[in-house]
Amino acid sequence: GEIFTARDQAHKRLAALIKKGAKLPLDLNGQIIYYCGPTRTPPGKAIGSCGPTTSARMDKMTEPLLTCGLKGMIGKGARSEEVRRLIKKHKAVYFLATGGAGAFLSKRVLSIKPVCFKELGPEAIYKVRVKDFPLIVGIDSQGTDIFGRDRS
């Protein structure tokens, strides 16, 4: 399927646009964002290394994106209790990708295309087509957290 990459700087820009009530450069409704900044694409490959970044850095910018219909996030590490509650409220899902496996994950990418904020280089937003991309559910749509925190 198709997912979008976005890291810190792209999140800051999206959150600022949402706060202003401006039109976003992509439709987040029903989409999945992968917290990833892909490296330069080597010749003959679809993408360079594309491992996950630490998700907690996006926590304070997650609510506006969920409000716009974002349904999934992919990253590494635990999320804040507030994000867990927001995931449950918006019936979203947080997936975990294996940290340190960027070269392996790149073999699951079929294509990559820049979408917006191209001047940010690897922190731009890219549309990525993936197949058999290995993930586990970190927080499900009911708020169940693999890290064992309160499930109420």
mmCIF file of C-alpha atoms in Angstrom:
data_model
loop_
_atom_site.group_PDB
_atom_site.id
_atom_site.type_symbol
_atom_site.label_atom_id
_atom_site.label_comp_id
_atom_site.label_asym_id
_atom_site.label_seq_id
_atom_site.Cartn_x
_atom_site.Cartn_y
_atom_site.Cartn_z
ATOM 1 C CA GLY A 1 0.000 0.000 0.000
ATOM 2 C CA GLU A 2 0.881 3.671 0.137
ATOM 3 C CA ILE A 3 2.142 5.557 3.158
ATOM 4 C CA PHE A 4 3.632 9.009 3.667
ATOM 5 C CA THR A 5 6.907 9.834 5.381
ATOM 6 C CA ALA A 6 7.100 12.823 7.722
ATOM 7 C CA ARG A 7 9.511 13.758 10.470
ATOM 8 C CA ASP A 8 9.835 16.677 12.895
ATOM 9 C CA GLN A 9 10.068 19.592 10.462
ATOM 10 C CA ALA A 10 7.237 18.373 8.236
ATOM 11 C CA HIS A 11 5.074 17.816 11.321
ATOM 12 C CA LYS A 12 5.769 21.363 12.522
ATOM 13 C CA ARG A 13 4.727 22.751 9.139
ATOM 14 C CA LEU A 14 1.567 20.655 8.958
ATOM 15 C CA ALA A 15 0.573 21.572 12.525
ATOM 16 C CA ALA A 16 1.124 25.286 11.766
ATOM 17 C CA LEU A 17 -1.019 25.077 8.624
ATOM 18 C CA ILE A 18 -3.788 23.299 10.529
ATOM 19 C CA LYS A 19 -3.653 25.910 13.299
ATOM 20 C CA LYS A 20 -4.037 28.690 10.685
ATOM 21 C CA GLY A 21 -6.933 26.856 9.036
ATOM 22 C CA ALA A 22 -4.959 26.713 5.773
ATOM 23 C CA LYS A 23 -5.346 24.009 3.144
ATOM 24 C CA LEU A 24 -2.871 21.180 3.618
ATOM 25 C CA PRO A 25 -0.618 20.111 0.725
ATOM 26 C CA LEU A 26 -1.917 16.538 1.138
ATOM 27 C CA ASP A 27 -5.126 14.923 2.336
ATOM 28 C CA LEU A 28 -4.464 13.207 5.666
ATOM 29 C CA ASN A 29 -7.895 11.589 5.881
ATOM 30 C CA GLY A 30 -7.467 7.828 6.235
ATOM 31 C CA GLN A 31 -3.703 8.018 5.692
ATOM 32 C CA ILE A 32 -0.666 6.571 7.469
ATOM 33 C CA ILE A 33 2.469 8.565 8.267
ATOM 34 C CA TYR A 34 5.821 6.847 8.708
ATOM 35 C CA TYR A 35 8.229 8.755 10.948
ATOM 36 C CA CYS A 36 11.154 8.358 8.595
ATOM 37 C CA GLY A 37 13.687 10.464 6.732
ATOM 38 C CA PRO A 38 14.893 8.276 3.883
ATOM 39 C CA THR A 39 18.502 8.511 2.837
ATOM 40 C CA ARG A 40 19.675 9.197 -0.712
ATOM 41 C CA THR A 41 18.525 6.573 -3.206
ATOM 42 C CA PRO A 42 21.418 4.490 -4.550
ATOM 43 C CA PRO A 43 21.461 3.598 -8.260
ATOM 44 C CA GLY A 44 19.210 0.661 -9.040
ATOM 45 C CA LYS A 45 17.273 0.915 -5.774
ATOM 46 C CA ALA A 46 13.810 2.316 -5.016
ATOM 47 C CA ILE A 47 15.011 4.081 -1.848
ATOM 48 C CA GLY A 48 17.984 4.407 0.460
ATOM 49 C CA SER A 49 17.877 3.312 4.071
ATOM 50 C CA CYS A 50 14.481 4.083 5.582
ATOM 51 C CA GLY A 51 14.410 3.196 9.252
ATOM 52 C CA PRO A 52 11.983 4.662 11.766
ATOM 53 C CA THR A 53 12.727 7.660 13.928
ATOM 54 C CA THR A 54 11.733 8.081 17.577
ATOM 55 C CA SER A 55 7.992 8.674 17.659
ATOM 56 C CA ALA A 56 7.876 10.575 20.943
ATOM 57 C CA ARG A 57 9.363 13.592 19.144
ATOM 58 C CA MET A 58 6.083 13.901 17.193
ATOM 59 C CA ASP A 59 3.815 13.555 20.244
ATOM 60 C CA LYS A 60 3.081 17.261 20.718
ATOM 61 C CA MET A 61 2.139 17.585 17.023
ATOM 62 C CA THR A 62 0.002 14.436 16.768
ATOM 63 C CA GLU A 63 -3.411 15.756 17.813
ATOM 64 C CA PRO A 64 -3.932 18.185 14.886
ATOM 65 C CA LEU A 65 -3.062 15.458 12.384
ATOM 66 C CA LEU A 66 -5.445 12.964 13.981
ATOM 67 C CA THR A 67 -8.138 15.648 13.919
ATOM 68 C CA CYS A 68 -7.588 15.881 10.137
ATOM 69 C CA GLY A 69 -8.307 12.166 9.786
ATOM 70 C CA LEU A 70 -4.852 10.562 10.073
ATOM 71 C CA LYS A 71 -5.489 6.890 10.882
ATOM 72 C CA GLY A 72 -2.044 5.430 11.367
ATOM 73 C CA MET A 73 1.465 6.275 12.444
ATOM 74 C CA ILE A 74 4.625 4.198 12.126
ATOM 75 C CA GLY A 75 7.707 4.772 14.228
ATOM 76 C CA LYS A 76 9.750 3.367 17.065
ATOM 77 C CA GLY A 77 9.419 3.570 20.818
ATOM 78 C CA ALA A 78 6.674 4.321 23.294
ATOM 79 C CA ARG A 79 4.190 7.178 22.936
ATOM 80 C CA SER A 80 2.942 9.496 25.664
ATOM 81 C CA GLU A 81 -0.179 8.698 27.634
ATOM 82 C CA GLU A 82 -1.882 11.664 25.927
ATOM 83 C CA VAL A 83 -1.126 10.256 22.459
ATOM 84 C CA ARG A 84 -2.420 6.849 23.558
ATOM 85 C CA ARG A 85 -5.706 8.498 24.583
ATOM 86 C CA LEU A 86 -5.847 10.442 21.301
ATOM 87 C CA ILE A 87 -5.288 7.265 19.282
ATOM 88 C CA LYS A 88 -8.203 5.655 21.104
ATOM 89 C CA LYS A 89 -10.402 8.756 20.699
ATOM 90 C CA HIS A 90 -9.759 8.981 16.941
ATOM 91 C CA LYS A 91 -9.780 5.202 16.364
ATOM 92 C CA ALA A 92 -6.279 5.344 14.917
ATOM 93 C CA VAL A 93 -3.379 2.879 15.198
ATOM 94 C CA TYR A 94 0.293 3.247 16.066
ATOM 95 C CA PHE A 95 2.599 0.719 14.427
ATOM 96 C CA LEU A 96 6.162 -0.115 15.388
ATOM 97 C CA ALA A 97 8.938 -0.647 12.859
ATOM 98 C CA THR A 98 12.206 -2.186 13.976
ATOM 99 C CA GLY A 99 14.838 0.411 14.755
ATOM 100 C CA GLY A 100 18.232 -0.164 13.176
ATOM 101 C CA ALA A 101 16.683 -2.091 10.271
ATOM 102 C CA GLY A 102 16.571 0.731 7.693
ATOM 103 C CA ALA A 103 18.492 -1.204 5.033
ATOM 104 C CA PHE A 104 16.212 -4.233 5.486
ATOM 105 C CA LEU A 105 13.053 -2.090 5.400
ATOM 106 C CA SER A 106 14.232 -0.406 2.194
ATOM 107 C CA LYS A 107 13.892 -3.778 0.434
ATOM 108 C CA ARG A 108 10.138 -3.589 1.088
ATOM 109 C CA VAL A 109 9.768 -0.240 -0.718
ATOM 110 C CA LEU A 110 8.579 -0.346 -4.324
ATOM 111 C CA SER A 111 8.707 3.392 -5.095
ATOM 112 C CA ILE A 112 9.093 6.836 -3.549
ATOM 113 C CA LYS A 113 7.808 10.195 -4.772
ATOM 114 C CA PRO A 114 8.212 13.643 -3.162
ATOM 115 C CA VAL A 115 4.880 15.221 -2.204
ATOM 116 C CA CYS A 116 5.642 18.512 -0.446
ATOM 117 C CA PHE A 117 8.213 20.520 1.521
ATOM 118 C CA LYS A 118 10.911 19.288 -0.896
ATOM 119 C CA GLU A 119 13.347 21.896 0.436
ATOM 120 C CA LEU A 120 13.517 19.846 3.659
ATOM 121 C CA GLY A 121 15.425 17.084 1.858
ATOM 122 C CA PRO A 122 15.024 13.814 3.774
ATOM 123 C CA GLU A 123 12.512 15.521 6.099
ATOM 124 C CA ALA A 124 10.203 16.350 3.175
ATOM 125 C CA ILE A 125 6.968 14.421 2.863
ATOM 126 C CA TYR A 126 7.229 11.517 0.446
ATOM 127 C CA LYS A 127 4.628 9.063 -0.808
ATOM 128 C CA VAL A 128 6.054 5.579 -0.494
ATOM 129 C CA ARG A 129 4.631 2.374 -1.968
ATOM 130 C CA VAL A 130 5.467 -0.619 0.205
ATOM 131 C CA LYS A 131 4.844 -4.350 0.055
ATOM 132 C CA ASP A 132 5.130 -6.798 2.955
ATOM 133 C CA PHE A 133 6.394 -3.993 5.193
ATOM 134 C CA PRO A 134 6.954 -5.684 8.588
ATOM 135 C CA LEU A 135 5.237 -3.872 11.463
ATOM 136 C CA ILE A 136 3.670 -4.706 14.791
ATOM 137 C CA VAL A 137 0.829 -2.876 16.473
ATOM 138 C CA GLY A 138 2.134 -0.688 19.287
ATOM 139 C CA ILE A 139 -1.200 0.914 20.234
ATOM 140 C CA ASP A 140 -4.438 -0.332 18.751
ATOM 141 C CA SER A 141 -7.620 1.648 18.073
ATOM 142 C CA GLN A 142 -8.941 0.703 21.519
ATOM 143 C CA GLY A 143 -5.900 2.190 23.264
ATOM 144 C CA THR A 144 -4.259 -1.132 24.104
ATOM 145 C CA ASP A 145 -0.566 -0.361 24.420
ATOM 146 C CA ILE A 146 2.128 -2.992 23.823
ATOM 147 C CA PHE A 147 4.302 -1.163 26.338
ATOM 148 C CA GLY A 148 1.896 -2.329 29.075
ATOM 149 C CA ARG A 149 0.602 0.986 30.299
ATOM 150 C CA ASP A 150 -2.961 1.614 31.552
ATOM 151 C CA ARG A 151 -5.484 0.274 29.078
ATOM 152 C CA SER A 152 -8.551 2.115 30.408
#
